[in-house]
């Protein structure tokens, strides 16, 4: 990707850290002890996945990005089954199924819509074709991860609608935090420009 360092800053400071603010997205990480070695290790693993999935030809069958996606899909599946079997306190009524398609869609939108928004706030500009390419890339990655196709938006408008819908059903404290983060980011972008 031609945005280089801005991509890594956006991914770390806006997409991933922002995602960790959604408590229900993180419950599976806590229950499976994926964060036991620290959030930095988890961020590093996700960054490694992102870098390998976005390289040129990375998603061809048996290429490194493709294998990362399939491996992640298997890890999610195993974790989902393990949580349901061994963690009796999992509150499906309030938290949903562990690592569910709906929450995975929100994460996918973090790698597409939120990522693009962050890069634009940092001064990067994209053609319509480049923007469509980002959504196409992450739609395929989402498909490899097992997210149902009807939950994978085709473009910015659809992604915005899906993300708005997803955030609207989150608990109130999460909504307040989400809007606070947006306001902070808007203020930060004014300072940087």
Tab-separated table of C-alpha atoms in Angstrom:
chain	number	residue	atom	x	y	z
A	1	UNK	CA	0.000	0.000	0.000
A	2	UNK	CA	1.385	3.374	-0.944
A	3	UNK	CA	0.487	5.074	2.339
A	4	UNK	CA	3.347	3.200	4.082
A	5	UNK	CA	3.942	4.449	7.642
A	6	UNK	CA	0.515	6.103	7.779
A	7	UNK	CA	-0.995	2.649	7.213
A	8	UNK	CA	0.752	1.241	10.260
A	9	UNK	CA	-0.143	4.264	12.394
A	10	UNK	CA	-3.791	4.044	11.271
A	11	UNK	CA	-3.946	0.329	11.875
A	12	UNK	CA	-2.389	0.495	15.341
A	13	UNK	CA	-3.739	3.768	16.730
A	14	UNK	CA	-7.164	3.955	15.146
A	15	UNK	CA	-8.382	0.557	13.957
A	16	UNK	CA	-6.924	-1.889	16.477
A	17	UNK	CA	-6.787	0.235	19.611
A	18	UNK	CA	-10.262	1.555	18.782
A	19	UNK	CA	-11.496	-2.023	18.434
A	20	UNK	CA	-10.165	-2.925	21.874
A	21	UNK	CA	-12.542	-0.349	23.332
A	22	UNK	CA	-15.515	-2.553	22.473
A	23	UNK	CA	-15.773	-4.796	25.513
A	24	UNK	CA	-17.872	-7.507	23.862
A	25	UNK	CA	-15.366	-7.902	21.031
A	26	UNK	CA	-12.653	-8.556	23.606
A	27	UNK	CA	-14.388	-11.040	25.861
A	28	UNK	CA	-13.217	-14.028	23.775
A	29	UNK	CA	-9.628	-12.720	23.985
A	30	UNK	CA	-9.892	-12.558	27.759
A	31	UNK	CA	-11.646	-15.910	28.198
A	32	UNK	CA	-9.174	-17.769	25.946
A	33	UNK	CA	-6.279	-15.929	27.638
A	34	UNK	CA	-5.096	-14.622	24.264
A	35	UNK	CA	-4.191	-11.376	26.048
A	36	UNK	CA	-2.334	-13.125	28.881
A	37	UNK	CA	1.016	-12.458	27.202
A	38	UNK	CA	-0.021	-8.826	26.804
A	39	UNK	CA	-1.924	-6.594	24.449
A	40	UNK	CA	1.301	-5.674	22.644
A	41	UNK	CA	1.787	-9.301	21.569
A	42	UNK	CA	-1.818	-9.470	20.382
A	43	UNK	CA	-1.413	-6.219	18.441
A	44	UNK	CA	1.778	-7.582	16.917
A	45	UNK	CA	0.016	-10.776	15.805
A	46	UNK	CA	-2.805	-8.792	14.222
A	47	UNK	CA	-0.353	-6.471	12.515
A	48	UNK	CA	1.516	-9.504	11.172
A	49	UNK	CA	-1.754	-10.858	9.781
A	50	UNK	CA	-2.588	-7.488	8.177
A	51	UNK	CA	0.855	-7.058	6.608
A	52	UNK	CA	0.810	-10.574	5.174
A	53	UNK	CA	-2.774	-10.309	3.914
A	54	UNK	CA	-2.213	-7.010	2.114
A	55	UNK	CA	0.975	-7.810	0.209
A	56	UNK	CA	0.928	-8.206	-3.537
A	57	UNK	CA	-0.518	-11.637	-4.506
A	58	UNK	CA	-0.698	-12.520	-0.795
A	59	UNK	CA	-4.151	-14.069	-1.093
A	60	UNK	CA	-3.498	-16.502	-3.885
A	61	UNK	CA	-4.185	-20.076	-2.797
A	62	UNK	CA	-1.317	-21.265	-0.532
A	63	UNK	CA	0.321	-17.820	-0.458
A	64	UNK	CA	1.257	-16.540	3.000
A	65	UNK	CA	-1.710	-14.164	3.387
A	66	UNK	CA	-4.151	-16.861	2.285
A	67	UNK	CA	-2.689	-19.286	4.814
A	68	UNK	CA	-2.839	-16.630	7.563
A	69	UNK	CA	-6.534	-16.106	6.817
A	70	UNK	CA	-7.343	-19.824	6.854
A	71	UNK	CA	-5.296	-20.335	10.031
A	72	UNK	CA	-7.135	-17.431	11.693
A	73	UNK	CA	-10.481	-18.912	10.643
A	74	UNK	CA	-9.515	-22.215	12.281
A	75	UNK	CA	-8.300	-20.467	15.444
A	76	UNK	CA	-11.587	-18.551	15.674
A	77	UNK	CA	-13.566	-21.755	15.194
A	78	UNK	CA	-11.572	-23.619	17.839
A	79	UNK	CA	-11.833	-20.701	20.282
A	80	UNK	CA	-15.601	-20.440	19.704
A	81	UNK	CA	-16.099	-24.145	20.444
A	82	UNK	CA	-13.704	-24.084	23.391
A	83	UNK	CA	-15.432	-21.102	25.005
A	84	UNK	CA	-18.852	-22.721	24.638
A	85	UNK	CA	-17.579	-25.994	26.083
A	86	UNK	CA	-15.324	-24.820	28.922
A	87	UNK	CA	-16.441	-21.340	29.924
A	88	UNK	CA	-19.772	-21.856	31.636
A	89	UNK	CA	-20.139	-18.166	32.544
A	90	UNK	CA	-20.354	-17.058	28.904
A	91	UNK	CA	-23.456	-14.822	28.749
A	92	UNK	CA	-24.807	-15.493	25.243
A	93	UNK	CA	-27.938	-13.457	25.967
A	94	UNK	CA	-25.941	-10.264	26.538
A	95	UNK	CA	-22.687	-10.918	24.667
A	96	UNK	CA	-23.859	-13.001	21.726
A	97	UNK	CA	-22.085	-16.101	20.514
A	98	UNK	CA	-18.319	-15.925	21.004
A	99	UNK	CA	-16.499	-14.618	17.914
A	100	UNK	CA	-19.782	-14.287	16.052
A	101	UNK	CA	-20.244	-13.195	12.437
A	102	UNK	CA	-21.774	-9.868	13.431
A	103	UNK	CA	-18.738	-8.877	15.535
A	104	UNK	CA	-16.352	-10.234	12.909
A	105	UNK	CA	-18.093	-7.963	10.387
A	106	UNK	CA	-17.416	-4.973	12.656
A	107	UNK	CA	-13.742	-5.954	12.782
A	108	UNK	CA	-13.691	-6.276	8.986
A	109	UNK	CA	-15.139	-2.763	8.743
A	110	UNK	CA	-12.314	-1.622	10.996
A	111	UNK	CA	-9.822	-2.864	8.408
A	112	UNK	CA	-11.658	-1.211	5.518
A	113	UNK	CA	-13.902	1.765	6.317
A	114	UNK	CA	-12.248	2.886	9.561
A	115	UNK	CA	-8.787	2.319	8.073
A	116	UNK	CA	-9.587	4.445	5.005
A	117	UNK	CA	-11.114	7.158	7.175
A	118	UNK	CA	-8.010	7.280	9.346
A	119	UNK	CA	-5.677	7.461	6.345
A	120	UNK	CA	-7.709	10.309	4.888
A	121	UNK	CA	-7.510	12.158	8.211
A	122	UNK	CA	-3.718	11.810	7.931
A	123	UNK	CA	-3.831	13.489	4.509
A	124	UNK	CA	-3.836	10.462	2.191
A	125	UNK	CA	-6.096	10.609	-0.845
A	126	UNK	CA	-7.462	7.656	-2.795
A	127	UNK	CA	-9.070	7.309	-6.173
A	128	UNK	CA	-12.487	5.687	-6.443
A	129	UNK	CA	-10.784	2.588	-7.878
A	130	UNK	CA	-8.331	2.386	-4.953
A	131	UNK	CA	-11.150	2.729	-2.448
A	132	UNK	CA	-13.124	0.001	-4.216
A	133	UNK	CA	-9.971	-2.120	-4.188
A	134	UNK	CA	-9.661	-1.828	-0.400
A	135	UNK	CA	-13.251	-2.986	0.057
A	136	UNK	CA	-12.793	-5.801	-2.450
A	137	UNK	CA	-9.601	-6.973	-0.714
A	138	UNK	CA	-11.199	-7.051	2.727
A	139	UNK	CA	-14.390	-8.589	1.406
A	140	UNK	CA	-12.311	-11.518	0.152
A	141	UNK	CA	-10.340	-11.710	3.415
A	142	UNK	CA	-13.649	-11.655	5.314
A	143	UNK	CA	-14.933	-14.450	3.096
A	144	UNK	CA	-11.796	-16.512	3.844
A	145	UNK	CA	-12.353	-15.858	7.560
A	146	UNK	CA	-15.856	-17.285	7.276
A	147	UNK	CA	-17.915	-14.115	7.551
A	148	UNK	CA	-21.193	-14.629	5.639
A	149	UNK	CA	-21.090	-12.747	2.332
A	150	UNK	CA	-24.268	-10.769	3.108
A	151	UNK	CA	-22.407	-9.177	6.052
A	152	UNK	CA	-19.475	-8.035	3.901
A	153	UNK	CA	-20.105	-4.531	2.556
A	154	UNK	CA	-19.185	-3.694	-1.031
A	155	UNK	CA	-18.391	-0.017	-0.549
A	156	UNK	CA	-18.053	2.907	1.870
A	157	UNK	CA	-21.775	3.687	1.936
A	158	UNK	CA	-22.768	0.132	2.764
A	159	UNK	CA	-19.935	-0.231	5.309
A	160	UNK	CA	-21.036	2.975	7.041
A	161	UNK	CA	-24.621	1.705	7.241
A	162	UNK	CA	-23.530	-1.686	8.619
A	163	UNK	CA	-21.159	-0.118	11.150
A	164	UNK	CA	-23.822	2.334	12.299
A	165	UNK	CA	-26.248	-0.554	12.742
A	166	UNK	CA	-23.642	-2.589	14.654
A	167	UNK	CA	-22.764	0.300	16.993
A	168	UNK	CA	-26.457	1.053	17.569
A	169	UNK	CA	-26.988	-2.321	19.243
A	170	UNK	CA	-23.936	-2.090	21.503
A	171	UNK	CA	-24.419	-1.294	25.196
A	172	UNK	CA	-24.765	2.404	26.048
A	173	UNK	CA	-21.318	2.752	27.657
A	174	UNK	CA	-19.748	1.440	24.455
A	175	UNK	CA	-21.724	3.914	22.317
A	176	UNK	CA	-20.599	6.796	24.522
A	177	UNK	CA	-16.994	5.629	24.251
A	178	UNK	CA	-17.290	5.243	20.473
A	179	UNK	CA	-18.562	8.800	20.020
A	180	UNK	CA	-15.935	10.108	22.439
A	181	UNK	CA	-13.212	8.427	20.355
A	182	UNK	CA	-14.591	9.970	17.175
A	183	UNK	CA	-14.607	13.411	18.784
A	184	UNK	CA	-11.035	12.936	20.022
A	185	UNK	CA	-9.928	11.827	16.571
A	186	UNK	CA	-11.650	14.779	14.916
A	187	UNK	CA	-9.890	17.160	17.321
A	188	UNK	CA	-6.548	15.428	16.755
A	189	UNK	CA	-6.914	15.680	12.989
A	190	UNK	CA	-7.607	19.436	13.327
A	191	UNK	CA	-4.429	19.837	15.368
A	192	UNK	CA	-2.363	17.847	12.846
A	193	UNK	CA	-3.655	19.807	9.833
